[in-house]
Amino acid sequence: MTSVKLLYVETFGCQMNVSDSEKIVALLGKVGYHPTQDSSRADLIILNTCSVRDKPEQKVYSTLGKFKRLKNSNRRLLLAVGGCVAQQEGERLLKKVPYLDIVFGTHNLHLLPEMVRQAEDGKRLAEVGFIDGEARLDLFPVEDSTGGVSRFVTIMQGCDNFCSYCIVPYVRGREISRRSAEIVQEIGDLAAKGVKEVTLLGQNVNSYGLKSAGEPDFAGLLRQVAEIPGIERIRFTTSHPKDISPPLIACFAELEKLCGHAHLPAQSGSDAVLAKMNRGYSRKDYLNKVAALKAIRPGIQITGDMIVGFPGESEADFRDTLSLMEEVGFADLFSFKYSVRPGTGAAGYPDDVDGGVKQERLNRLQELQLKMTLETNKGFVGTVQEVLVEGVNRRGDQLFGRTCGNRAVNFAGDPALTGSSTKVMITRAFRNSLFGEVCESGGGIDVS
Ligand code: 5AD
Ligand code: SF4
């Protein structure tokens, strides 16, 4: 009798990796691997890695070191590395990590079942070839549609922008958009399984379709998705400020299902730094787009990403970042210290902002953002928000959901409310979440 084989997947980095990990589990499920949360019981361990910054990359190597012990005590255990570090390192990773069995790149998920089969026979393998053009489109595996309330749906992958600090175009390859008919079909299938909210996912979703003859642009795709019965909310991430087009802005006025939230990574508030980053917009362009979004959808929540300590960033440049943050009034912000990524354009500049200065700027930025996030959240106290209930929270004592503007809300209620849009009166505000009570009386909803 063959026993069940267990698969443990550890995911680093972004939502794209989370989605890829779901696909990996689905693919390997077909060849007899069942997912486990317990790495010590696994027959196959896969690290789905991220190399966007130095820190997540180093984490991969320390995690690999941790699993070496398991490998020593279980000779049959297979260890695989996928994702961006795998793409970057390729065969080299097999040499660097002698106890590693499989390296698979960001375009090679579909090869995994066969690679695992060969590794079970004692082979060590690396596959990191990029696949471009039509052939690539046929490889976008359909999501494992297990239902739920809110799901991510990949609409494009890769990036052609070459921001000077960024490794993504090198490890994810050129931009490619999925066929709109397949996206609409997939979302229709999800809706039939009870999914109420979809987040359209890609490295740069708002350049969707621009390279594909006969396909709609991103605004056109949003309009198609908005027609799908059963889908109540549409979100997207992540978008590039330069590609926030007038037709896309118009969608925020015309499509009720499109949530009032835009994640718009600014990266810096200084024109000199933005130009050196090759971002393709100025501070003024960015602010104009935010103003247009706010005008057309009052109450829209703007979030973003910011980098401090980019080569050449002066104190005055950094202050421009702080003032941009205040002008926008970000509801939330992911912020990072610049780290050199090998092979990128910015790797040619001296990494000349002292480590201590980077840290000090990050602290100041995060302090300001914390104040603004708390202010944003406090502004919701006393309002009624429509919350799409995603389920019971991690502690198991309250329901959890999100407002249209993507603020997390916890409240007491019947778990049967899961999947429904419920009116919640916000009573308390915290740093990362809101707390409220179900509104029994019905009544109006405040703009979120
Ligand atoms: N150093 C620091 N932060 C970076 N990011 C991307 N590349 C780097 C880098 N080399 C940040 C950007 C991006 C987010 C995903 O990671 O802010 O939006
Ligand atoms: Fe990287 Fe810029 Fe592409 Fe975003 S848009 S993935 S930051 S190159």
Tab-separated table of C-alpha atoms and ligand atoms in Angstrom:
chain	number	residue	atom	x	y	z
A	1	MET	CA	0.000	0.000	0.000
A	2	THR	CA	1.399	3.427	-0.882
A	3	SER	CA	1.017	5.931	1.903
A	4	VAL	CA	-0.180	9.494	1.356
A	5	LYS	CA	2.660	11.888	0.510
A	6	LEU	CA	2.691	15.185	2.335
A	7	LEU	CA	3.570	18.577	0.878
A	8	TYR	CA	4.644	21.597	2.919
A	9	VAL	CA	4.818	24.940	1.086
A	10	GLU	CA	6.338	28.044	2.660
A	11	THR	CA	5.593	31.274	0.838
A	12	PHE	CA	7.671	34.455	0.966
A	13	GLY	CA	6.856	37.877	-0.420
A	14	CYS	CA	3.930	39.121	-2.411
A	15	GLN	CA	0.384	38.076	-3.237
A	16	MET	CA	1.572	36.761	-6.617
A	17	ASN	CA	3.618	34.186	-4.719
A	18	VAL	CA	0.629	33.334	-2.516
A	19	SER	CA	-1.394	32.695	-5.680
A	20	ASP	CA	1.427	30.660	-7.231
A	21	SER	CA	1.615	28.569	-4.061
A	22	GLU	CA	-2.102	27.799	-4.354
A	23	LYS	CA	-1.445	26.635	-7.919
A	24	ILE	CA	1.499	24.509	-6.778
A	25	VAL	CA	-0.667	22.790	-4.166
A	26	ALA	CA	-3.361	22.155	-6.795
A	27	LEU	CA	-0.851	20.808	-9.360
A	28	LEU	CA	0.885	18.479	-6.929
A	29	GLY	CA	-2.446	17.401	-5.458
A	30	LYS	CA	-3.070	15.734	-8.836
A	31	VAL	CA	0.026	13.549	-8.389
A	32	GLY	CA	-0.731	12.440	-4.854
A	33	TYR	CA	0.725	15.164	-2.603
A	34	HIS	CA	-1.565	16.385	0.164
A	35	PRO	CA	-0.855	19.718	1.863
A	36	THR	CA	0.316	19.765	5.484
A	37	GLN	CA	1.038	22.649	7.873
A	38	ASP	CA	3.676	20.574	9.659
A	39	SER	CA	7.048	20.694	7.883
A	40	SER	CA	8.482	17.923	10.067
A	41	ARG	CA	5.993	15.413	8.583
A	42	ALA	CA	6.468	16.478	4.963
A	43	ASP	CA	7.809	14.294	2.141
A	44	LEU	CA	8.283	17.364	-0.035
A	45	ILE	CA	9.091	20.892	1.149
A	46	ILE	CA	8.775	23.777	-1.291
A	47	LEU	CA	9.987	27.290	-0.589
A	48	ASN	CA	8.283	29.805	-2.862
A	49	THR	CA	10.729	32.653	-2.633
A	50	CYS	CA	10.988	36.424	-3.058
A	51	SER	CA	14.029	38.471	-4.035
A	52	VAL	CA	12.442	41.916	-4.326
A	53	ARG	CA	14.558	43.197	-1.422
A	54	ASP	CA	17.608	41.915	0.372
A	55	LYS	CA	15.780	40.996	3.589
A	56	PRO	CA	13.246	38.503	2.167
A	57	GLU	CA	16.059	36.989	0.086
A	58	GLN	CA	18.254	36.419	3.155
A	59	LYS	CA	15.257	34.895	4.937
A	60	VAL	CA	15.126	32.214	2.226
A	61	TYR	CA	18.699	31.152	2.947
A	62	SER	CA	18.150	31.010	6.707
A	63	THR	CA	14.967	28.963	6.174
A	64	LEU	CA	16.852	26.563	3.905
A	65	GLY	CA	19.412	26.123	6.687
A	66	LYS	CA	16.579	25.229	9.053
A	67	PHE	CA	15.309	22.508	6.730
A	68	LYS	CA	18.779	20.997	6.325
A	69	ARG	CA	18.286	19.331	9.691
A	70	LEU	CA	15.067	17.662	8.510
A	71	LYS	CA	16.830	16.508	5.357
A	72	ASN	CA	19.574	14.933	7.504
A	73	SER	CA	17.075	13.004	9.585
A	74	ASN	CA	14.866	11.945	6.650
A	75	ARG	CA	16.817	10.888	3.563
A	76	ARG	CA	13.616	10.577	1.492
A	77	LEU	CA	12.576	14.171	2.073
A	78	LEU	CA	12.677	16.291	-1.091
A	79	LEU	CA	13.484	19.988	-0.921
A	80	ALA	CA	12.535	22.405	-3.707
A	81	VAL	CA	12.980	26.148	-4.212
A	82	GLY	CA	10.769	28.124	-6.588
A	83	GLY	CA	9.893	31.766	-7.150
A	84	CYS	CA	12.132	34.768	-7.656
A	85	VAL	CA	15.305	33.591	-5.866
A	86	ALA	CA	15.139	30.351	-7.856
A	87	GLN	CA	14.713	32.344	-11.067
A	88	GLN	CA	17.652	34.571	-10.214
A	89	GLU	CA	20.042	31.809	-9.152
A	90	GLY	CA	19.024	28.861	-11.357
A	91	GLU	CA	21.515	25.944	-11.389
A	92	ARG	CA	23.836	27.958	-9.142
A	93	LEU	CA	21.424	27.343	-6.282
A	94	LEU	CA	21.911	23.561	-6.619
A	95	LYS	CA	25.648	24.139	-6.222
A	96	LYS	CA	25.273	26.593	-3.350
A	97	VAL	CA	22.845	24.340	-1.480
A	98	PRO	CA	24.091	20.746	-1.880
A	99	TYR	CA	21.064	19.243	-0.091
A	100	LEU	CA	18.584	20.891	-2.480
A	101	ASP	CA	16.754	18.634	-4.987
A	102	ILE	CA	14.745	20.965	-7.225
A	103	VAL	CA	14.982	24.551	-8.473
A	104	PHE	CA	12.053	25.827	-10.547
A	105	GLY	CA	11.613	29.320	-11.982
A	106	THR	CA	8.636	31.654	-12.083
A	107	HIS	CA	7.485	30.377	-15.515
A	108	ASN	CA	7.980	26.682	-14.726
A	109	LEU	CA	5.279	25.752	-12.230
A	110	HIS	CA	3.671	23.424	-14.774
A	111	LEU	CA	6.879	21.322	-14.907
A	112	LEU	CA	6.824	20.594	-11.182
A	113	PRO	CA	4.910	17.286	-11.185
A	114	GLU	CA	7.435	15.760	-13.630
A	115	MET	CA	10.401	17.321	-11.806
A	116	VAL	CA	9.204	15.876	-8.520
A	117	ARG	CA	8.815	12.465	-10.147
A	118	GLN	CA	12.414	12.584	-11.348
A	119	ALA	CA	13.638	13.839	-7.972
A	120	GLU	CA	11.904	10.869	-6.348
A	121	ASP	CA	14.204	8.756	-8.550
A	122	GLY	CA	17.227	10.540	-7.092
A	123	LYS	CA	17.819	13.267	-9.709
A	124	ARG	CA	18.682	16.887	-8.856
A	125	LEU	CA	17.121	19.325	-11.336
A	126	ALA	CA	16.848	23.022	-12.214
A	127	GLU	CA	14.377	24.535	-14.718
A	128	VAL	CA	14.301	28.311	-15.026
A	129	GLY	CA	13.589	28.991	-18.713
A	130	PHE	CA	11.279	31.897	-19.523
A	131	ILE	CA	8.327	31.120	-21.757
A	132	ASP	CA	7.028	33.992	-23.852
A	133	GLY	CA	4.215	34.684	-26.318
A	134	GLU	CA	1.104	32.587	-26.862
A	135	ALA	CA	2.687	29.495	-25.317
A	136	ARG	CA	2.873	31.319	-22.007
A	137	LEU	CA	-0.854	32.128	-22.069
A	138	ASP	CA	-1.702	28.439	-22.170
A	139	LEU	CA	0.340	27.918	-19.017
A	140	PHE	CA	-1.607	30.256	-16.777
A	141	PRO	CA	-3.137	27.488	-14.770
A	142	VAL	CA	-6.726	28.052	-13.758
A	143	GLU	CA	-6.979	28.750	-10.039
A	144	ASP	CA	-7.974	25.938	-7.764
A	145	SER	CA	-11.512	27.208	-7.237
A	146	THR	CA	-12.208	26.124	-3.705
A	147	GLY	CA	-14.632	28.970	-3.134
A	148	GLY	CA	-14.500	31.305	-0.158
A	149	VAL	CA	-15.774	34.871	-0.016
A	150	SER	CA	-12.893	36.816	-1.525
A	151	ARG	CA	-10.402	35.553	-4.093
A	152	PHE	CA	-7.439	36.821	-6.071
A	153	VAL	CA	-7.488	36.266	-9.824
A	154	THR	CA	-4.293	36.733	-11.822
A	155	ILE	CA	-4.950	38.848	-14.923
A	156	MET	CA	-1.365	39.570	-15.979
A	157	GLN	CA	2.176	38.787	-14.943
A	158	GLY	CA	5.589	40.291	-15.423
A	159	CYS	CA	6.629	43.881	-15.865
A	160	ASP	CA	8.093	46.014	-18.663
A	161	ASN	CA	8.712	49.133	-16.611
A	162	PHE	CA	12.246	48.581	-15.379
A	163	CYS	CA	12.092	50.904	-12.403
A	164	SER	CA	15.781	51.221	-11.656
A	165	TYR	CA	15.668	49.646	-8.176
A	166	CYS	CA	13.478	46.689	-9.115
A	167	ILE	CA	14.368	43.070	-9.823
A	168	VAL	CA	10.841	42.067	-10.912
A	169	PRO	CA	11.280	42.460	-14.691
A	170	TYR	CA	14.355	40.199	-14.471
A	171	VAL	CA	12.815	37.454	-12.348
A	172	ARG	CA	9.202	37.545	-13.580
A	173	GLY	CA	9.916	38.351	-17.224
A	174	ARG	CA	8.068	40.525	-19.702
A	175	GLU	CA	4.524	41.657	-19.152
A	176	ILE	CA	1.866	39.293	-20.447
A	177	SER	CA	-1.894	39.641	-20.121
A	178	ARG	CA	-4.250	36.710	-19.834
A	179	ARG	CA	-7.082	36.348	-22.311
A	180	SER	CA	-10.079	38.334	-21.091
A	181	ALA	CA	-12.505	35.540	-21.995
A	182	GLU	CA	-10.622	33.143	-19.675
A	183	ILE	CA	-10.540	35.685	-16.858
A	184	VAL	CA	-14.282	36.305	-17.152
A	185	GLN	CA	-14.938	32.548	-17.287
A	186	GLU	CA	-12.829	31.953	-14.188
A	187	ILE	CA	-14.531	34.722	-12.225
A	188	GLY	CA	-17.939	33.438	-13.345
A	189	ASP	CA	-16.980	29.988	-12.004
A	190	LEU	CA	-15.848	31.538	-8.717
A	191	ALA	CA	-19.120	33.472	-8.430
A	192	ALA	CA	-21.017	30.215	-8.974
A	193	LYS	CA	-19.122	28.769	-5.995
A	194	GLY	CA	-20.268	31.697	-3.839
A	195	VAL	CA	-17.304	34.055	-4.168
A	196	LYS	CA	-18.488	37.664	-3.717
A	197	GLU	CA	-15.300	39.676	-4.130
A	198	VAL	CA	-12.437	39.388	-6.611
A	199	THR	CA	-9.114	41.179	-6.551
A	200	LEU	CA	-7.599	41.367	-10.023
A	201	LEU	CA	-3.927	40.617	-9.552
A	202	GLY	CA	-0.761	41.432	-11.465
A	203	GLN	CA	2.570	43.248	-11.132
A	204	ASN	CA	1.104	46.161	-13.028
A	205	VAL	CA	-2.614	45.516	-13.607
A	206	ASN	CA	-3.442	48.819	-15.197
A	207	SER	CA	-1.296	48.100	-18.229
A	208	TYR	CA	-3.494	45.030	-18.796
A	209	GLY	CA	-4.192	44.339	-22.469
A	210	LEU	CA	-2.071	47.160	-23.857
A	211	LYS	CA	0.174	44.740	-25.767
A	212	SER	CA	-2.590	42.308	-26.799
A	213	ALA	CA	-4.447	42.923	-30.046
A	214	GLY	CA	-8.172	42.371	-29.753
A	215	GLU	CA	-8.224	42.490	-25.965
A	216	PRO	CA	-9.794	45.248	-23.859
A	217	ASP	CA	-7.645	47.604	-21.817
A	218	PHE	CA	-7.836	47.447	-18.021
A	219	ALA	CA	-10.857	49.765	-17.826
A	220	GLY	CA	-12.609	47.570	-20.419
A	221	LEU	CA	-11.794	44.443	-18.434
A	222	LEU	CA	-13.177	46.020	-15.256
A	223	ARG	CA	-16.413	46.750	-17.084
A	224	GLN	CA	-16.667	43.116	-18.209
A	225	VAL	CA	-16.002	41.811	-14.699
A	226	ALA	CA	-18.613	44.207	-13.298
A	227	GLU	CA	-21.224	42.452	-15.478
A	228	ILE	CA	-20.646	39.055	-13.845
A	229	PRO	CA	-23.673	38.128	-11.715
A	230	GLY	CA	-22.892	37.289	-8.097
A	231	ILE	CA	-19.713	39.343	-7.909
A	232	GLU	CA	-20.446	42.234	-5.567
A	233	ARG	CA	-17.026	43.799	-5.158
A	234	ILE	CA	-14.044	44.274	-7.443
A	235	ARG	CA	-10.559	45.332	-6.344
A	236	PHE	CA	-7.210	45.363	-8.088
A	237	THR	CA	-3.553	45.331	-7.132
A	238	THR	CA	-1.000	46.543	-7.859
A	239	SER	CA	-1.162	49.480	-10.182
A	240	HIS	CA	1.358	51.930	-11.576
A	241	PRO	CA	0.531	55.631	-11.129
A	242	LYS	CA	1.628	56.427	-14.693
A	243	ASP	CA	-1.017	54.044	-16.066
A	244	ILE	CA	-3.936	55.493	-14.103
A	245	SER	CA	-5.758	56.596	-17.262
A	246	PRO	CA	-8.874	58.778	-17.636
A	247	PRO	CA	-10.979	55.724	-18.653
A	248	LEU	CA	-9.816	53.935	-15.488
A	249	ILE	CA	-10.615	56.973	-13.337
A	250	ALA	CA	-14.075	57.055	-14.952
A	251	CYS	CA	-14.652	53.461	-13.795
A	252	PHE	CA	-14.564	54.719	-10.199
A	253	ALA	CA	-17.564	56.911	-11.011
A	254	GLU	CA	-19.491	54.443	-13.112
A	255	LEU	CA	-18.911	50.988	-11.631
A	256	GLU	CA	-20.633	50.600	-8.302
A	257	LYS	CA	-18.944	47.263	-7.702
A	258	LEU	CA	-15.476	48.788	-7.969
A	259	CYS	CA	-14.308	49.333	-4.395
A	260	GLY	CA	-13.233	52.767	-3.215
A	261	HIS	CA	-9.604	51.868	-2.684
A	262	ALA	CA	-6.511	52.323	-4.842
A	263	HIS	CA	-3.062	50.981	-3.996
A	264	LEU	CA	-0.793	53.419	-5.815
A	265	PRO	CA	2.885	52.960	-4.979
A	266	ALA	CA	4.503	56.420	-5.049
A	267	GLN	CA	8.010	55.216	-4.026
A	268	SER	CA	9.203	58.804	-3.417
A	269	GLY	CA	7.890	62.352	-3.245
A	270	SER	CA	10.996	63.906	-4.804
A	271	ASP	CA	11.131	64.623	-8.534
A	272	ALA	CA	14.881	64.066	-8.645
A	273	VAL	CA	14.554	60.635	-7.004
A	274	LEU	CA	11.510	59.652	-9.094
A	275	ALA	CA	13.438	60.454	-12.274
A	276	LYS	CA	16.429	58.402	-11.111
A	277	MET	CA	14.060	55.579	-10.212
A	278	ASN	CA	12.707	55.686	-13.797
A	279	ARG	CA	9.127	55.851	-12.527
A	280	GLY	CA	7.754	57.798	-15.484
A	281	TYR	CA	5.810	60.386	-13.433
A	282	SER	CA	6.560	63.487	-11.416
A	283	ARG	CA	5.353	64.365	-7.944
A	284	LYS	CA	2.800	66.688	-9.571
A	285	ASP	CA	1.538	63.948	-11.936
A	286	TYR	CA	1.072	61.651	-8.964
A	287	LEU	CA	-0.783	64.244	-6.916
A	288	ASN	CA	-2.988	65.148	-9.904
A	289	LYS	CA	-4.033	61.511	-10.324
A	290	VAL	CA	-4.813	61.154	-6.638
A	291	ALA	CA	-6.844	64.389	-6.781
A	292	ALA	CA	-8.789	63.100	-9.801
A	293	LEU	CA	-9.571	59.829	-7.996
A	294	LYS	CA	-10.668	61.667	-4.857
A	295	ALA	CA	-12.876	64.023	-6.880
A	296	ILE	CA	-14.614	61.244	-8.757
A	297	ARG	CA	-14.973	58.882	-5.771
A	298	PRO	CA	-15.229	60.895	-2.548
A	299	GLY	CA	-13.847	58.952	0.408
A	300	ILE	CA	-11.592	56.733	-1.742
A	301	GLN	CA	-8.808	55.218	0.367
A	302	ILE	CA	-5.323	55.609	-1.077
A	303	THR	CA	-2.529	53.287	0.026
A	304	GLY	CA	0.979	52.939	-1.340
A	305	ASP	CA	4.593	51.807	-1.150
A	306	MET	CA	7.556	54.048	-0.369
A	307	ILE	CA	11.321	53.527	-0.491
A	308	VAL	CA	13.729	55.506	1.683
A	309	GLY	CA	17.470	55.873	1.145
A	310	PHE	CA	17.524	55.428	-2.631
A	311	PRO	CA	20.974	56.362	-4.017
A	312	GLY	CA	21.507	60.105	-3.811
A	313	GLU	CA	18.403	60.752	-1.661
A	314	SER	CA	19.108	63.953	0.315
A	315	GLU	CA	17.366	65.116	3.458
A	316	ALA	CA	15.428	67.580	1.260
A	317	ASP	CA	14.349	64.732	-1.071
A	318	PHE	CA	13.214	62.738	1.936
A	319	ARG	CA	11.218	65.702	3.257
A	320	ASP	CA	9.473	65.808	-0.134
A	321	THR	CA	8.415	62.226	0.525
A	322	LEU	CA	7.002	63.168	3.937
A	323	SER	CA	5.128	66.140	2.487
A	324	LEU	CA	3.711	64.023	-0.344
A	325	MET	CA	2.439	61.579	2.258
A	326	GLU	CA	0.662	64.397	4.064
A	327	GLU	CA	-0.819	65.810	0.871
A	328	VAL	CA	-2.187	62.422	-0.154
A	329	GLY	CA	-3.241	61.369	3.348
A	330	PHE	CA	-2.383	57.709	2.788
A	331	ALA	CA	-4.676	55.374	4.689
A	332	ASP	CA	-1.764	52.935	4.894
A	333	LEU	CA	1.708	52.601	3.500
A	334	PHE	CA	4.268	49.839	3.054
A	335	SER	CA	7.714	51.348	3.494
A	336	PHE	CA	11.157	49.935	2.846
A	337	LYS	CA	14.822	50.797	3.134
A	338	TYR	CA	16.424	50.684	-0.303
A	339	SER	CA	18.552	47.602	-0.904
A	340	VAL	CA	20.670	47.035	-3.996
A	341	ARG	CA	19.348	44.341	-6.316
A	342	PRO	CA	22.059	42.844	-8.501
A	343	GLY	CA	21.728	43.532	-12.215
A	344	THR	CA	19.209	46.379	-11.861
A	345	GLY	CA	19.835	49.890	-13.210
A	346	ALA	CA	20.255	51.400	-9.752
A	347	ALA	CA	22.937	48.827	-8.899
A	348	GLY	CA	25.173	51.079	-11.005
A	349	TYR	CA	24.746	53.961	-8.529
A	350	PRO	CA	26.705	54.071	-5.291
A	351	ASP	CA	24.471	52.959	-2.403
A	352	ASP	CA	25.492	56.163	-0.670
A	353	VAL	CA	22.832	56.767	1.964
A	354	ASP	CA	24.314	55.555	5.238
A	355	GLY	CA	22.533	52.571	6.853
A	356	GLY	CA	21.860	54.566	10.018
A	357	VAL	CA	20.359	57.414	7.996
A	358	LYS	CA	18.135	54.978	6.084
A	359	GLN	CA	16.877	53.553	9.362
A	360	GLU	CA	16.288	56.990	10.855
A	361	ARG	CA	14.306	58.081	7.757
A	362	LEU	CA	12.283	54.889	7.838
A	363	ASN	CA	11.462	55.523	11.514
A	364	ARG	CA	10.355	59.097	10.827
A	365	LEU	CA	8.266	58.009	7.853
A	366	GLN	CA	6.614	55.200	9.789
A	367	GLU	CA	5.876	57.476	12.720
A	368	LEU	CA	4.097	59.921	10.409
A	369	GLN	CA	2.187	57.112	8.707
A	370	LEU	CA	1.093	55.631	12.006
A	371	LYS	CA	-0.361	58.998	12.975
A	372	MET	CA	-2.176	59.271	9.625
A	373	THR	CA	-3.450	55.694	9.737
A	374	LEU	CA	-4.857	56.224	13.219
A	375	GLU	CA	-6.457	59.489	12.103
A	376	THR	CA	-7.978	57.740	9.079
A	377	ASN	CA	-9.308	54.947	11.235
A	378	LYS	CA	-10.659	57.305	13.906
A	379	GLY	CA	-12.515	59.159	11.149
A	380	PHE	CA	-14.674	56.060	10.697
A	381	VAL	CA	-15.871	55.967	14.315
A	382	GLY	CA	-19.582	56.759	14.403
A	383	THR	CA	-20.092	55.901	10.713
A	384	VAL	CA	-22.006	52.958	9.271
A	385	GLN	CA	-19.910	50.844	6.915
A	386	GLU	CA	-20.931	48.068	4.584
A	387	VAL	CA	-18.691	45.164	5.563
A	388	LEU	CA	-18.317	42.063	3.403
A	389	VAL	CA	-18.023	39.358	6.052
A	390	GLU	CA	-15.111	36.999	5.294
A	391	GLY	CA	-15.572	34.707	8.295
A	392	VAL	CA	-14.578	34.228	11.909
A	393	ASN	CA	-11.353	36.021	12.895
A	394	ARG	CA	-8.125	34.214	13.878
A	395	ARG	CA	-8.919	34.230	17.583
A	396	GLY	CA	-12.256	32.639	16.764
A	397	ASP	CA	-14.341	35.048	18.845
A	398	GLN	CA	-15.482	37.661	16.319
A	399	LEU	CA	-16.448	38.092	12.706
A	400	PHE	CA	-14.008	39.674	10.319
A	401	GLY	CA	-14.552	41.615	7.114
A	402	ARG	CA	-13.536	44.653	5.142
A	403	THR	CA	-15.119	47.939	4.241
A	404	CYS	CA	-15.327	48.920	0.616
A	405	GLY	CA	-12.256	51.110	1.254
A	406	ASN	CA	-10.376	47.997	2.460
A	407	ARG	CA	-10.287	48.782	6.196
A	408	ALA	CA	-10.386	45.604	8.297
A	409	VAL	CA	-13.345	45.399	10.686
A	410	ASN	CA	-13.962	43.023	13.606
A	411	PHE	CA	-17.364	42.713	15.237
A	412	ALA	CA	-19.520	40.276	17.171
A	413	GLY	CA	-22.061	38.431	15.063
A	414	ASP	CA	-23.500	35.181	13.805
A	415	PRO	CA	-20.975	33.198	11.682
A	416	ALA	CA	-23.896	32.605	9.298
A	417	LEU	CA	-23.327	36.197	8.150
A	418	THR	CA	-20.164	34.993	6.355
A	419	GLY	CA	-20.369	35.990	2.703
A	420	SER	CA	-22.971	38.673	3.267
A	421	SER	CA	-22.631	42.436	3.118
A	422	THR	CA	-23.548	43.643	6.579
A	423	LYS	CA	-24.014	47.155	7.901
A	424	VAL	CA	-21.685	47.753	10.812
A	425	MET	CA	-21.586	50.817	13.076
A	426	ILE	CA	-17.909	51.547	13.781
A	427	THR	CA	-17.344	52.143	17.493
A	428	ARG	CA	-13.567	51.931	17.940
A	429	ALA	CA	-10.445	52.498	15.847
A	430	PHE	CA	-7.059	50.809	16.183
A	431	ARG	CA	-3.863	50.897	14.185
A	432	ASN	CA	-4.646	47.943	11.930
A	433	SER	CA	-8.373	47.537	12.276
A	434	LEU	CA	-11.753	48.941	13.206
A	435	PHE	CA	-14.207	47.510	15.688
A	436	GLY	CA	-17.968	47.776	15.412
A	437	GLU	CA	-21.470	46.462	16.028
A	438	VAL	CA	-23.973	45.078	13.572
A	439	CYS	CA	-26.550	47.760	12.747
A	440	GLU	CA	-29.921	46.209	13.447
A	441	SER	CA	-31.908	49.187	12.221
A	442	GLY	CA	-30.700	49.198	8.607
A	443	GLY	CA	-30.486	52.815	7.500
A	444	GLY	CA	-27.973	54.491	5.199
A	445	ILE	CA	-24.311	53.782	4.663
A	446	ASP	CA	-21.585	56.347	5.006
A	447	VAL	CA	-19.080	56.684	2.215
A	448	SER	CA	-15.993	54.580	2.981
B	1	5AD	N1	14.790	48.186	-2.281
B	1	5AD	C1	13.792	48.537	-1.442
B	1	5AD	N2	12.492	48.389	-1.728
B	1	5AD	C2	12.177	47.876	-2.930
B	1	5AD	N3	10.980	47.600	-3.497
B	1	5AD	C3	11.213	47.055	-4.706
B	1	5AD	N4	12.528	46.971	-4.947
B	1	5AD	C4	13.158	47.472	-3.858
B	1	5AD	C5	14.520	47.657	-3.505
B	1	5AD	N5	15.511	47.328	-4.320
B	1	5AD	C6	9.700	47.893	-2.854
B	1	5AD	C7	8.880	48.862	-3.685
B	1	5AD	C8	7.816	47.987	-4.286
B	1	5AD	C9	7.634	46.958	-3.188
B	1	5AD	C10	6.971	45.701	-3.608
B	1	5AD	O1	8.957	46.695	-2.757
B	1	5AD	O2	8.300	49.816	-2.806
B	1	5AD	O3	6.622	48.679	-4.574
B	2	SF4	FE1	9.123	46.719	-10.203
B	2	SF4	FE2	8.469	49.094	-11.245
B	2	SF4	FE3	7.560	46.832	-12.385
B	2	SF4	FE4	6.592	47.598	-9.992
B	2	SF4	S1	6.354	48.715	-11.932
B	2	SF4	S2	7.253	45.519	-10.588
B	2	SF4	S3	8.376	48.524	-9.067
B	2	SF4	S4	9.705	47.489	-12.273
